[in-house]
Coordinates of C-alpha atoms and ligand atoms in Angstrom, one line a residue:
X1192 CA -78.8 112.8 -75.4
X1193 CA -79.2 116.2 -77.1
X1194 CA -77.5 115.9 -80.5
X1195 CA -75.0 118.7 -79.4
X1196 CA -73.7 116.2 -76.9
X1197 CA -73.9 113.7 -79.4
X1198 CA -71.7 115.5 -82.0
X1199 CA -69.6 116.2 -79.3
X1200 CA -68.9 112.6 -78.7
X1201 CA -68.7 111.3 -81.9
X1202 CA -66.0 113.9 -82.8
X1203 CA -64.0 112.9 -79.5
X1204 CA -64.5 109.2 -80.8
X1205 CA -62.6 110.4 -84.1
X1206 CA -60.1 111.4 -82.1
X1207 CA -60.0 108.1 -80.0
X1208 CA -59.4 106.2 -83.7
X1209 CA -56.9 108.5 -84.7
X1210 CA -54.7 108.1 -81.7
X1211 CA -54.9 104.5 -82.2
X1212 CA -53.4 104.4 -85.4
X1213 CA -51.1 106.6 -84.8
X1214 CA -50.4 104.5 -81.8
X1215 CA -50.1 101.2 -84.3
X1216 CA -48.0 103.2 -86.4
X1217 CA -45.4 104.6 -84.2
X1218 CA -45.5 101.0 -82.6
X1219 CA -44.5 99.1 -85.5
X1220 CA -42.4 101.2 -87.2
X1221 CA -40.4 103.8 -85.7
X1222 CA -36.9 103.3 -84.3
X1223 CA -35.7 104.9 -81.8
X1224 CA -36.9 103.0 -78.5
X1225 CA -36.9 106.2 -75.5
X1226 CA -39.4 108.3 -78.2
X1227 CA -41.2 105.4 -79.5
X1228 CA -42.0 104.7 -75.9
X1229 CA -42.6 107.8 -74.6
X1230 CA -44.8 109.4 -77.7
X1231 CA -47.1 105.8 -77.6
X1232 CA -47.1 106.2 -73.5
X1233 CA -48.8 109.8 -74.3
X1234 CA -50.7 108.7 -77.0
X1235 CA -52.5 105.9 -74.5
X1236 CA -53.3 108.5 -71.9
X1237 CA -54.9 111.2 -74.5
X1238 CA -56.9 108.1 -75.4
X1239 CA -57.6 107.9 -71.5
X1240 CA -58.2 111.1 -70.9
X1241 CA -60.9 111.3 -73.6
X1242 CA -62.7 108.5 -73.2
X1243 CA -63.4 109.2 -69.0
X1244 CA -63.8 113.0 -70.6
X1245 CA -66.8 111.9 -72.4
X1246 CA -68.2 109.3 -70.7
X1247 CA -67.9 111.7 -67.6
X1248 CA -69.7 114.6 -69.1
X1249 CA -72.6 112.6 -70.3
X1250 CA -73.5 110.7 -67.0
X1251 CA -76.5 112.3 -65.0
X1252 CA -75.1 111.5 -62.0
X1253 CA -72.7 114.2 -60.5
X1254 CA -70.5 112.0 -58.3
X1255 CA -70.3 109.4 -60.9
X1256 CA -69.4 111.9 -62.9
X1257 CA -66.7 113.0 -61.2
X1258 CA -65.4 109.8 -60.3
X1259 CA -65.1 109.0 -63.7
X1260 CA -63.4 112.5 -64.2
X1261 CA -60.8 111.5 -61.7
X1262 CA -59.5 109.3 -64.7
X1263 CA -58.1 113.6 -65.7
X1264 CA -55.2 112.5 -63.5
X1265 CA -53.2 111.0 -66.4
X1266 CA -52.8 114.5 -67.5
X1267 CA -49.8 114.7 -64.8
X1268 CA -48.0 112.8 -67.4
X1269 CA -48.8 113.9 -70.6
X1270 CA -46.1 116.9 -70.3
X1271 CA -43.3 114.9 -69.0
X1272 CA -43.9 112.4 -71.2
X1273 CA -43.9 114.9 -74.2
X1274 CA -40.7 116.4 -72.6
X1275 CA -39.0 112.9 -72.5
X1276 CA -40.1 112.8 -76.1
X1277 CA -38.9 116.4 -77.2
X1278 CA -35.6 115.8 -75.4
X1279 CA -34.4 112.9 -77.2
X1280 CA -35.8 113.9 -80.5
X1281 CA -33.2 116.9 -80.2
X1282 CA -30.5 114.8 -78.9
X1283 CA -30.5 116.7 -75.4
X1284 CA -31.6 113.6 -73.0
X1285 CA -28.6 113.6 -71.0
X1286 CA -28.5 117.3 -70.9
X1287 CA -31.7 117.3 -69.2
X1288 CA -31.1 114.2 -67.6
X1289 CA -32.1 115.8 -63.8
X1290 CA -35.1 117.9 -65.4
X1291 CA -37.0 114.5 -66.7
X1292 CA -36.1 112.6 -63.1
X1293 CA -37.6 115.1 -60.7
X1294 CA -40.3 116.0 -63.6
X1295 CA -41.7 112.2 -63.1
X1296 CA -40.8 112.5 -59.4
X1297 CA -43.4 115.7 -59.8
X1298 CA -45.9 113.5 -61.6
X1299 CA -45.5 110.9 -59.3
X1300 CA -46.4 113.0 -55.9
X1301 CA -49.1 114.4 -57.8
X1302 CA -50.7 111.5 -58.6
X1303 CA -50.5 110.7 -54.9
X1304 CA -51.7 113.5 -53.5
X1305 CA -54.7 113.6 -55.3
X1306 CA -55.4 110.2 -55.0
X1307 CA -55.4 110.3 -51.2
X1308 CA -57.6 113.9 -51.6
X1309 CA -60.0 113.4 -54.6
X1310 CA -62.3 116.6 -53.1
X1311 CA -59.2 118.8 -53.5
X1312 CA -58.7 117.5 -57.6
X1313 CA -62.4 117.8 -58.2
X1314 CA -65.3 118.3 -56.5
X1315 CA -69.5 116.9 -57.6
X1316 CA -69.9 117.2 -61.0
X1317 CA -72.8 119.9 -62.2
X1318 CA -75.0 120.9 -65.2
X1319 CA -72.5 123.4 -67.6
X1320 CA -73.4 124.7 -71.2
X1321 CA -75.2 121.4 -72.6
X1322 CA -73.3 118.8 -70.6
X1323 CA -75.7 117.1 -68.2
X1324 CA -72.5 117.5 -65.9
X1325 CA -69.2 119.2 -66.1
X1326 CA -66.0 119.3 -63.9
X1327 CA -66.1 121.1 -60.7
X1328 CA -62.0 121.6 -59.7
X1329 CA -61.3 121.2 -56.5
X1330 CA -59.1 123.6 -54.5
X1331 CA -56.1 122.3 -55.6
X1332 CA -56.6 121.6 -59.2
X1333 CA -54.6 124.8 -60.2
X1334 CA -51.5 122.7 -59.4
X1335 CA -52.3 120.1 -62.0
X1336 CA -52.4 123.3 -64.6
X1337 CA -49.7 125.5 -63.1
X1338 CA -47.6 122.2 -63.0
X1339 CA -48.6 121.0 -66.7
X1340 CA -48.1 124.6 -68.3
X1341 CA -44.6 125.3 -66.4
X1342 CA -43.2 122.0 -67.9
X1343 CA -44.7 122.4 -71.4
X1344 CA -43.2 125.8 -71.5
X1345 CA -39.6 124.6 -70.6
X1346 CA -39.8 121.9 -73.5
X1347 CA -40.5 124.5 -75.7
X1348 CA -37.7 127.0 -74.9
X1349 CA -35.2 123.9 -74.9
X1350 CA -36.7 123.0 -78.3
X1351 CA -36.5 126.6 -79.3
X1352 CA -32.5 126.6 -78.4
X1353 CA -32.0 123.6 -80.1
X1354 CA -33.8 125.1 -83.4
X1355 CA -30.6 127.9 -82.9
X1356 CA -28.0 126.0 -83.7
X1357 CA -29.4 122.9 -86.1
X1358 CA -28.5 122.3 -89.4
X1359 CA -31.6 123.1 -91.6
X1360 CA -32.9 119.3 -91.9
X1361 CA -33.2 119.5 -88.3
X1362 CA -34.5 123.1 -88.3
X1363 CA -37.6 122.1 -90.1
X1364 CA -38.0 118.9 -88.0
X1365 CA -38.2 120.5 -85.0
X1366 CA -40.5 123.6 -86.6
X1367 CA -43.0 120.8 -87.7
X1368 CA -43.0 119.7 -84.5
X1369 CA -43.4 122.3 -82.5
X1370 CA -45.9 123.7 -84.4
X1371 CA -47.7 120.2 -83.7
X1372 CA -47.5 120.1 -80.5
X1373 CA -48.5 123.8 -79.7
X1374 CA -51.1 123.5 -81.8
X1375 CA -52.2 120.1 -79.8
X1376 CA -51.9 121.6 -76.8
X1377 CA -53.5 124.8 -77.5
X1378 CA -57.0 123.4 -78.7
X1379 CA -56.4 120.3 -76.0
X1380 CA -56.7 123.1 -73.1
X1381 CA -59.8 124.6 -74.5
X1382 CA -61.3 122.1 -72.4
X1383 CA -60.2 123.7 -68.9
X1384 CA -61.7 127.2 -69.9
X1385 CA -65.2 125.7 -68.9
X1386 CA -64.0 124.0 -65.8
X1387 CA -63.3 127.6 -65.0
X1388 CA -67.1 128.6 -66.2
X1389 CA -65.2 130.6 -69.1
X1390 CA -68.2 130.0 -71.3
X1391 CA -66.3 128.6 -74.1
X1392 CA -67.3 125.5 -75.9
X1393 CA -65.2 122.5 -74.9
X1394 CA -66.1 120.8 -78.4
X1395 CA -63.4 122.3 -80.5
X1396 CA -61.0 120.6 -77.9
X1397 CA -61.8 117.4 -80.0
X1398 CA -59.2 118.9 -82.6
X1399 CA -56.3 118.4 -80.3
X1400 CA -55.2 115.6 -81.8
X1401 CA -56.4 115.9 -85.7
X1402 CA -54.1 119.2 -85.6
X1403 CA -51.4 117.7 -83.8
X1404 CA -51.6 114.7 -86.8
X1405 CA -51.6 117.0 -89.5
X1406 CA -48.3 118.7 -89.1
X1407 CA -46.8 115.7 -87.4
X1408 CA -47.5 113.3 -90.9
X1409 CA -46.1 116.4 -93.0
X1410 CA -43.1 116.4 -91.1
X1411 CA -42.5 112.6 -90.9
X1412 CA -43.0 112.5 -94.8
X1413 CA -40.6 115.2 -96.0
X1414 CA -38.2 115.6 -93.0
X1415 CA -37.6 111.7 -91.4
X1416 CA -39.4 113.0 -88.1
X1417 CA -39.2 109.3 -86.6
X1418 CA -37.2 107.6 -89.4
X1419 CA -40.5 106.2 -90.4
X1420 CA -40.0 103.6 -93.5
X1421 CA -41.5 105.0 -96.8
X1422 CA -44.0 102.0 -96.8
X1423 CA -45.5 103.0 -93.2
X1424 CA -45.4 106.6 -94.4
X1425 CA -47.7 105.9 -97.4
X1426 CA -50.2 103.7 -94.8
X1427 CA -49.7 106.9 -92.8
X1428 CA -51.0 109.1 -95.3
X1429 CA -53.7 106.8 -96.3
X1430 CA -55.0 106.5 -92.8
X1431 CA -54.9 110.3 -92.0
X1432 CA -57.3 110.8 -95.3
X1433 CA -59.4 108.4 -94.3
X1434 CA -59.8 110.1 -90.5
X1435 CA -60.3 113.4 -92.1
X1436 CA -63.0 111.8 -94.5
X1437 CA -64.9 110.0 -91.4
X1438 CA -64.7 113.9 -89.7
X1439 CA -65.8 115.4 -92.9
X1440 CA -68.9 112.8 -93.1
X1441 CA -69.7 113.1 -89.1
X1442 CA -69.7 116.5 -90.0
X1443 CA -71.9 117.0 -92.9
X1444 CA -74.1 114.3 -91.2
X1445 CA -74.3 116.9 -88.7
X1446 CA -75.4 119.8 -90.7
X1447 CA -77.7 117.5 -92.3
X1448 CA -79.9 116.7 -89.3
X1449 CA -79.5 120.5 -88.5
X1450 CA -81.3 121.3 -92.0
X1451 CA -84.0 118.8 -91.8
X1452 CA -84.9 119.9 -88.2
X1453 CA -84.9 123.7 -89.1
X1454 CA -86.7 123.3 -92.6
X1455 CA -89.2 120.3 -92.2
X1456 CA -90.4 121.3 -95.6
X1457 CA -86.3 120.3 -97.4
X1458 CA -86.6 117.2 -99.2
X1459 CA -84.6 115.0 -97.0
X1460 CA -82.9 112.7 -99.7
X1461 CA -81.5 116.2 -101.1
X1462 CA -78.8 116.3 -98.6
X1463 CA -77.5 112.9 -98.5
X1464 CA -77.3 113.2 -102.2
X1465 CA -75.3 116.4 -101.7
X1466 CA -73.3 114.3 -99.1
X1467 CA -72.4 111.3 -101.6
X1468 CA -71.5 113.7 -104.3
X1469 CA -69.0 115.3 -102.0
X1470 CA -67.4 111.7 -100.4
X1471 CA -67.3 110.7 -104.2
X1472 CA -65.5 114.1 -105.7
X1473 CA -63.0 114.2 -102.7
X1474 CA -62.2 110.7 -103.4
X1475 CA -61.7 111.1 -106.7
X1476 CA -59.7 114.0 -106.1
X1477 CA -57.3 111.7 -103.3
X1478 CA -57.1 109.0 -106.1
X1479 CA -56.1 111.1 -108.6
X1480 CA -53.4 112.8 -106.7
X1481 CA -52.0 109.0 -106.0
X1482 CA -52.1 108.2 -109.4
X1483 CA -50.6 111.4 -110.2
X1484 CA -47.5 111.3 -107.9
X1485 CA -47.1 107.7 -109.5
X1486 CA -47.1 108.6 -113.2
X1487 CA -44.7 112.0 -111.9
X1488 CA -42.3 108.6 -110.6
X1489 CA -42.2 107.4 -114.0
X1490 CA -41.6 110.1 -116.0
X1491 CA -39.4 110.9 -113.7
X1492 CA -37.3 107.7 -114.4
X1493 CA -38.1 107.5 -117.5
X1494 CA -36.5 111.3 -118.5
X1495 CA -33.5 110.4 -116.8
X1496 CA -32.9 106.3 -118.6
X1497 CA -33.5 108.6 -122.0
X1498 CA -31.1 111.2 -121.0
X1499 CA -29.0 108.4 -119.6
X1500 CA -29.1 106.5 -123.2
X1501 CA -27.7 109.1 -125.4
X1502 CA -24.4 109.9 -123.9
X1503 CA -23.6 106.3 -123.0
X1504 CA -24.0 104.8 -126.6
X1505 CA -21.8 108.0 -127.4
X1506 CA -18.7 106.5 -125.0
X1507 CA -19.8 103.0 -126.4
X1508 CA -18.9 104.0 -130.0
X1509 CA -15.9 106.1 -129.2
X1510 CA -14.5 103.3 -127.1
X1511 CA -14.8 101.2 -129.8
X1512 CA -13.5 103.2 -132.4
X1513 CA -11.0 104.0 -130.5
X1514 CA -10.2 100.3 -129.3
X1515 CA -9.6 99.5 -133.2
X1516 CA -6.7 102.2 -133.6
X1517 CA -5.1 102.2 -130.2
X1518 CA -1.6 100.4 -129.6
X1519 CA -1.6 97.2 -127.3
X1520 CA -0.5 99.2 -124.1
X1521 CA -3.9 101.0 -123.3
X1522 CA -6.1 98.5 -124.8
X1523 CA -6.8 96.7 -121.5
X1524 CA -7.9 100.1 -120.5
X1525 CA -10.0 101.0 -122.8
X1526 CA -12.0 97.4 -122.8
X1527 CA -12.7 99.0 -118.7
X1528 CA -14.4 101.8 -120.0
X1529 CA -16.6 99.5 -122.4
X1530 CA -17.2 97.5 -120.0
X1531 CA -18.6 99.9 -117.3
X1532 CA -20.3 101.4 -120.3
X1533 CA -21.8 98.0 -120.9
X1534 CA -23.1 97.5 -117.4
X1535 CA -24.2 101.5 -117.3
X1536 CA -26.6 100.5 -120.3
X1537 CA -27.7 97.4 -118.7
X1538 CA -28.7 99.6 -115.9
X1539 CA -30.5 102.4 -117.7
X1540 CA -32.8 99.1 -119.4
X1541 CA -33.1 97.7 -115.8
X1542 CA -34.8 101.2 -114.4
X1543 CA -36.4 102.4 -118.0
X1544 CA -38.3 98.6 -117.3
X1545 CA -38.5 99.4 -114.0
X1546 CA -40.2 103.0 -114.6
X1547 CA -43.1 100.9 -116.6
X1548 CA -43.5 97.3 -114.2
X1549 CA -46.2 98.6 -112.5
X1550 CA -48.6 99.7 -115.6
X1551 CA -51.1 97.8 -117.0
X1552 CA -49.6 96.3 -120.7
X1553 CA -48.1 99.6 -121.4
X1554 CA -45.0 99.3 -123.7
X1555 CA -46.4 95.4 -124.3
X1556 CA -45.8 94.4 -128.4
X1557 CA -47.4 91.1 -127.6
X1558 CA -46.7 88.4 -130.7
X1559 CA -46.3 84.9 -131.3
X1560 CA -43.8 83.8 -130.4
X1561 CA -41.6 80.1 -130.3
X1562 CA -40.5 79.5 -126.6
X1563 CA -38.5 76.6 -126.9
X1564 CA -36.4 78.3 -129.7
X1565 CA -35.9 81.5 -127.7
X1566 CA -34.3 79.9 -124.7
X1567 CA -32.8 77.7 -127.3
X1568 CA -31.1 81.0 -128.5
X1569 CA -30.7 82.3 -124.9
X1570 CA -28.5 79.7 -123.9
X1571 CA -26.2 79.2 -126.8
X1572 CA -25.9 83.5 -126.0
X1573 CA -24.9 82.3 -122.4
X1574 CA -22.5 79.6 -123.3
X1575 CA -19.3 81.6 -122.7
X1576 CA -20.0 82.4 -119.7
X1577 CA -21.3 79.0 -118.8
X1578 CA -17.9 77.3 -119.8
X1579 CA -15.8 79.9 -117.9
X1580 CA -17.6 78.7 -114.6
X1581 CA -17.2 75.1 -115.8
X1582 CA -20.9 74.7 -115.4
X1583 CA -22.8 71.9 -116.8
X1584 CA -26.2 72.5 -118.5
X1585 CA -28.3 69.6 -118.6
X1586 CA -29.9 69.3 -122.4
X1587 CA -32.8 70.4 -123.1
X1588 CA -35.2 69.1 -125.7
X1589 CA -36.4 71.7 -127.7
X1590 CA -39.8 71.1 -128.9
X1591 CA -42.1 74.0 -130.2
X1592 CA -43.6 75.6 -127.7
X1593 CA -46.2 78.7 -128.7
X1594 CA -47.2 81.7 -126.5
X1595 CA -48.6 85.3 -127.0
X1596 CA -45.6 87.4 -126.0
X1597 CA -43.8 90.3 -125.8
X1598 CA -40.3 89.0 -127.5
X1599 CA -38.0 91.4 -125.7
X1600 CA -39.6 91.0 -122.1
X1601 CA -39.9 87.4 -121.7
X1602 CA -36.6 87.4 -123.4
X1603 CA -35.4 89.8 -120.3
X1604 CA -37.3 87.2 -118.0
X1605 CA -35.6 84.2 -118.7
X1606 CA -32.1 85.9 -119.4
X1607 CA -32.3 87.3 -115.4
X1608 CA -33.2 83.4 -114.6
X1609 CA -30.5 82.2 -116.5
X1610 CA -27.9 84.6 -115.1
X1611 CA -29.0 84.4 -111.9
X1612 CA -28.5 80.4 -112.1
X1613 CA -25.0 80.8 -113.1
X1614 CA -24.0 83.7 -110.6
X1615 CA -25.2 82.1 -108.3
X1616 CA -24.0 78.6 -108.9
X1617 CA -20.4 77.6 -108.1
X1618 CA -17.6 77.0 -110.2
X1619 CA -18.3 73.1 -111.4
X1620 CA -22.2 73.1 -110.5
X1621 CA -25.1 72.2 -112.7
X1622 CA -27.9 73.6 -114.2
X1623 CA -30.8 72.7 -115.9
X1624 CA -33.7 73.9 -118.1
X1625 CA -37.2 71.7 -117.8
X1626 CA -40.4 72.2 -119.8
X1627 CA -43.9 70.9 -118.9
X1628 CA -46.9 71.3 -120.4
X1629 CA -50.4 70.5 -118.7
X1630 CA -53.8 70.4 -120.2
X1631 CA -52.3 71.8 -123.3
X1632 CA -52.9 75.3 -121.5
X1633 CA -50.0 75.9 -119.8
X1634 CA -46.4 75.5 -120.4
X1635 CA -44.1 75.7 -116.7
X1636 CA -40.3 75.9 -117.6
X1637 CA -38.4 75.4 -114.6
X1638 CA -34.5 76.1 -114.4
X1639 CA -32.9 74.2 -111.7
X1640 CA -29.3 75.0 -110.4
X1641 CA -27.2 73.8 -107.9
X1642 CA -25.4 77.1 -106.2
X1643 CA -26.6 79.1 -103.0
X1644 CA -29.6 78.6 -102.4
X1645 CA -32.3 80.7 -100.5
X1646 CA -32.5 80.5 -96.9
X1647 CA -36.1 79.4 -95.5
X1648 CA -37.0 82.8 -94.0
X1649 CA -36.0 84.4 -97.3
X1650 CA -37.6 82.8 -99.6
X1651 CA -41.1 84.6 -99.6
X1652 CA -39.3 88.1 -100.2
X1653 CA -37.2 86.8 -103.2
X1654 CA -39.2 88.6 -105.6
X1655 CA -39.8 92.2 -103.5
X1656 CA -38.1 94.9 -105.0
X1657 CA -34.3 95.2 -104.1
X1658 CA -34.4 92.3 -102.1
X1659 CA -30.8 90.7 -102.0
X1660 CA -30.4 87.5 -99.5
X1661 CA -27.4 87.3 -97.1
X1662 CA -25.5 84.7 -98.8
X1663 CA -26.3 86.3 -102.5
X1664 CA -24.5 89.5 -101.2
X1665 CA -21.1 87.4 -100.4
X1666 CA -21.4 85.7 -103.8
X1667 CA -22.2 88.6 -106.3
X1668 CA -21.4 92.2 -104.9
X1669 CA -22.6 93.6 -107.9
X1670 CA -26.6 92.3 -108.0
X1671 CA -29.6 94.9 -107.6
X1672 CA -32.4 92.8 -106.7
X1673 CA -34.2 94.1 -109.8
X1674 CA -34.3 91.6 -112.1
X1675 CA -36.9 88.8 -110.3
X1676 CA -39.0 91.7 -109.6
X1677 CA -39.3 92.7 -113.1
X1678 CA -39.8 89.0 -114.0
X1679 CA -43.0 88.6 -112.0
X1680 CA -44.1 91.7 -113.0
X1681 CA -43.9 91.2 -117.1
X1682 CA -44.7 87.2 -116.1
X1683 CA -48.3 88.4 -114.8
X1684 CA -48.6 90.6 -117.4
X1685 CA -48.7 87.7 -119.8
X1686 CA -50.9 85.7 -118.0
X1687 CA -48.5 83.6 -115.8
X1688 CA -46.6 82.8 -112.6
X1689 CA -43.7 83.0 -111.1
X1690 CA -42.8 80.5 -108.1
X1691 CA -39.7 79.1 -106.6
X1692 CA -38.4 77.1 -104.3
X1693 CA -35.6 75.9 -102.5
X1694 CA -34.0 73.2 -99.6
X1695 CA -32.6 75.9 -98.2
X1696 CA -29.0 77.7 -98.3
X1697 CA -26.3 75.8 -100.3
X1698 CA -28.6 73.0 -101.5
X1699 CA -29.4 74.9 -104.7
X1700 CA -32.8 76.9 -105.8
X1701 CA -35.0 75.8 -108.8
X1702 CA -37.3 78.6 -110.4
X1703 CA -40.4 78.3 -111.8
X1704 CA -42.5 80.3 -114.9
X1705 CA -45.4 79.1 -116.1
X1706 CA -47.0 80.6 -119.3
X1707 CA -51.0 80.1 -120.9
X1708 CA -50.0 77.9 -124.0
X1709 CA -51.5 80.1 -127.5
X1710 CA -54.2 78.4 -128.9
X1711 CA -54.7 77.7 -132.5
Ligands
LIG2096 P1 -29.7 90.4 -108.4 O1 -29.4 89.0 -108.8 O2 -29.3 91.5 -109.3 O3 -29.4 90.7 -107.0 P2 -32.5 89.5 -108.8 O4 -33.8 90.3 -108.6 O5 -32.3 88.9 -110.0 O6 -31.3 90.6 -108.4 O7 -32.4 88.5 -107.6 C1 -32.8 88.9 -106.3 C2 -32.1 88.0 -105.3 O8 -32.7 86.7 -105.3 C3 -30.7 87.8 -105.5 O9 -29.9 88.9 -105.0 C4 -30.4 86.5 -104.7 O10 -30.3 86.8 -103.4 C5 -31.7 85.7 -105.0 N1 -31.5 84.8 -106.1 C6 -31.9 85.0 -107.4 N2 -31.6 83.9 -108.1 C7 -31.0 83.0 -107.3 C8 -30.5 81.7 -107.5 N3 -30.5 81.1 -108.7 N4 -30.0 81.1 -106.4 C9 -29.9 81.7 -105.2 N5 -30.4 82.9 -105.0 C10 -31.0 83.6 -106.0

């Protein structure tokens, strides 16, 4: 095979992968049924279309050649399928209703005709540019194109009326992907010109789909193209970098060989040194850019807790200045305000934590530090709010337990605990604080209540970020689902780990932390 053709394959190969996860993506994550069906439907027949492309034009034979070209047939569909796609992206399905039905009907008869006729789609393959065979159309392939063009064209105008009158969200949407999908289509029907013997070559046809990805991830990051959950966005992203980095390589790999055969005299280890230091510095350069956008998120949260800080303790002190000398009527009033100044505070700690979970030991003031006497203190703290519920908290012994720690954090992590276990407890319940120690290396302190409970399937998401469960929801409006994430977070920091488990809902949950004991 003459490394032309080989390039040529490997790039259309890229391609293949890249359809595929886009494919996966779309599959598992988009929502709206009629475009996730359609776009993976067009997706599977690219993939179709260029695998029998190149296994086609690399064959010697000429009829086997163009049997396997035959397989071009589930080009009929690409264009209504992207049609049934663009038309319920832009909301105009039942609009077009009649257009889709007789555009498959179209397809459909196609298909048929061609299948009864194979000479008049394409006739014996033969030798064209460096392909060892190349299509030959047959009489009637022109319909296929006429047919293909006509329908691609209409989309477009529709989208293009649809672009009129949108609101500006929608405006870029639909520019994104337009641009996509002209840009797809434009390089995709480089391939023809040859069929044609327009002497152009059919490899930069390979870039139909990397140019129809690129646009197509921009616009499902910043404009919701197929309200696409942040998560599979991020996978998105990572996936597209890593295509473009296999092309990059296949490339370079390319122009390596092309070096080595044109200047025997070249040290050959020179290039794939050049090659490394290029995969490394681009890498570098992705990984920085992650880390980058992450540290932006922080400071981001961590300006606004500050800015936050300053004006609340402001309304704390004038509320309570203002509590002393006001007269009995507005009092209840004014202990709202503190209140919801309170809880504002407790929020702005929350997200200032929140801004930091995810860093090494950053912020970490790690000391010695007497466990049993700080949940000791935590609970005596609590008690108020333990007798208004009419809860009953089993006794604890409180022996002297030592850990490295930071005071404030693992104070945070067993307040959450402890609140949780009496929001989520009923009025009369139980609740209980255990300590174990084992090997004289670890201390586990479970707390044990007897409210809720966590449903089976919930359990392994407790501690994800924002996670709430059903029955949670009903018994607190008010919970964020940020305080067990924190927990594990500043629990691993220290060494430890967080578990819990649970019968199931209304039988009560019991949670678990275990800390490495300090040595002397
Ligand atoms: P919040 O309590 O503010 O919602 P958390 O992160 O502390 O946030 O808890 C996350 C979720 O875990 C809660 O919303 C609740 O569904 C569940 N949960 C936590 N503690 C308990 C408990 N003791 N009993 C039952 N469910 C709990």
């Amino acid at each position: 095979m003459s490394i032309h053709l080989l390039l040529h394959n490997l790039l259309y190969a890229f391609t293949v992968l890249l359809s595929i996860s886009v494919i996966l993506l779309i599959f598992f994550k988009a929502k709206n049924s009629v475009e996730k069906t359609t776009l993976i439907l067009a997706f599977i027949f690219a993939i179709i279309f260029v695998v029998s492309h190149v296994l086609g034009v690399s064959v010697a034979n000429g009829e086997l050649s163009r049997r396997i070209l035959m397989f071009n047939l589930v080009n009929l569909f690409l264009p209504v399928l992207t049609s049934h796609f663009v038309f319920s992206f832009i909301g105009k399905l039942k609009e077009q209703k009649y257009v889709i039905i007789s555009a498959y009907i179209v397809s459909i008869s196609l298909l048929i005709f061609f299948l009864l006729n194979p000479h008049y789609f394409l006739a014996t393959s033969v030798l064209k540019m460096y392909f060892p065979n190349y299509y030959v159309a047959g009489p009637y392939y022109f319909l296929m194109l006429i047919y293909f063009f006509l329908l691609v064209v209409y989309a477009f105008v529709v989208m293009r009326k649809a672009y009129v009158v949108s609101d500006s969200i929608n405006k870029n949407r639909i520019k994104y992907f337009s641009i996509a999908l002209f840009l797809a289509y434009l390089f995709g029907s480089i391939d023809f010109l040859l069929i044609y013997n327009i002497q152009i070559d059919p490899l930069w046809g390979f870039l139909f789909v990397p140019l129809f990805t690129i646009p197509f991830t921009y616009a499902i990051i910043h404009y919701e193209l197929m309200d696409i959950r942040v998560i599979a966005k991020k996978a998105f992203v990572y996936i597209v970098i890593s295509a473009v980095i296999g092309f990059i390589l296949v490339f370079l790999d390319y122009i390596n060989n092309l070096i080595i055969k044109s200047s025997p005299g070249f040290p050959n280890w020179a290039s794939s040194v050049i090659l490394a230091l290029i995969t490394s510095i681009g890498l570098l350069f992705i990984w920085r850019r992650i880390r980058e956008t992450d540290f932006l998120k922080y400071e981001f949260i961590d300006v606004i807790t500050h800015k936050f800080r300053t004006p609340l303790t402001a309304i704390k002190w004038s509320s309570e200045s203002l509590m002393e000398s006001a007269p009995e009527g507005i009092r209840e009033e004014i202990s709202h305000i503190q209140k919801s100044a309170n809880s504002l505070v407790d929020l702005t700690n929350l997200l200032a934590n929140l801004s930091v979970a995810d860093e090494k030991t950053f912020g970490y003031n790690f000391v010695k530090l007497d466990l049993g006497n700080l949940i000791k203190n935590l609970i005596s703290e609590s008690s108020e709010k333990i007798k208004a519920k009419d809860i009953t908290l089993l006794p604890l012994s409180y022996s002297s337990i030592f850990v490295l720690a930071d005071e404030q954090k693992i104070k945070f992590v067993f307040q959450t605990l402890l609140d949780n276990a009496i929001s989520y407890t009923k009025q009369g319940g139980r609740i209980s604080f255990e300590t174990s120690v084992l090997n004289k290396e670890k201390v586990t302190v479970k707390i044990t209540d007897t409210g809720i409970g966590i449903g089976e399937e919930e359990i392994k998401h407790i501690f994800t970020k924002f996670y709430r469960t059903e029955s949670s929801k009903k018994a607190d409006t008010e919970g964020m689902g940020i305080g067990l994430y924190l927990t594990q977070k500043i629990v691993e920091k220290h060494g430890g780990k967080t578990w819990v488990k649970s019968e199931g809902n209304s039988k009560g949950s019991s949670f678990f932390v275990s800390l490495p004991i300090l040595k002397d």
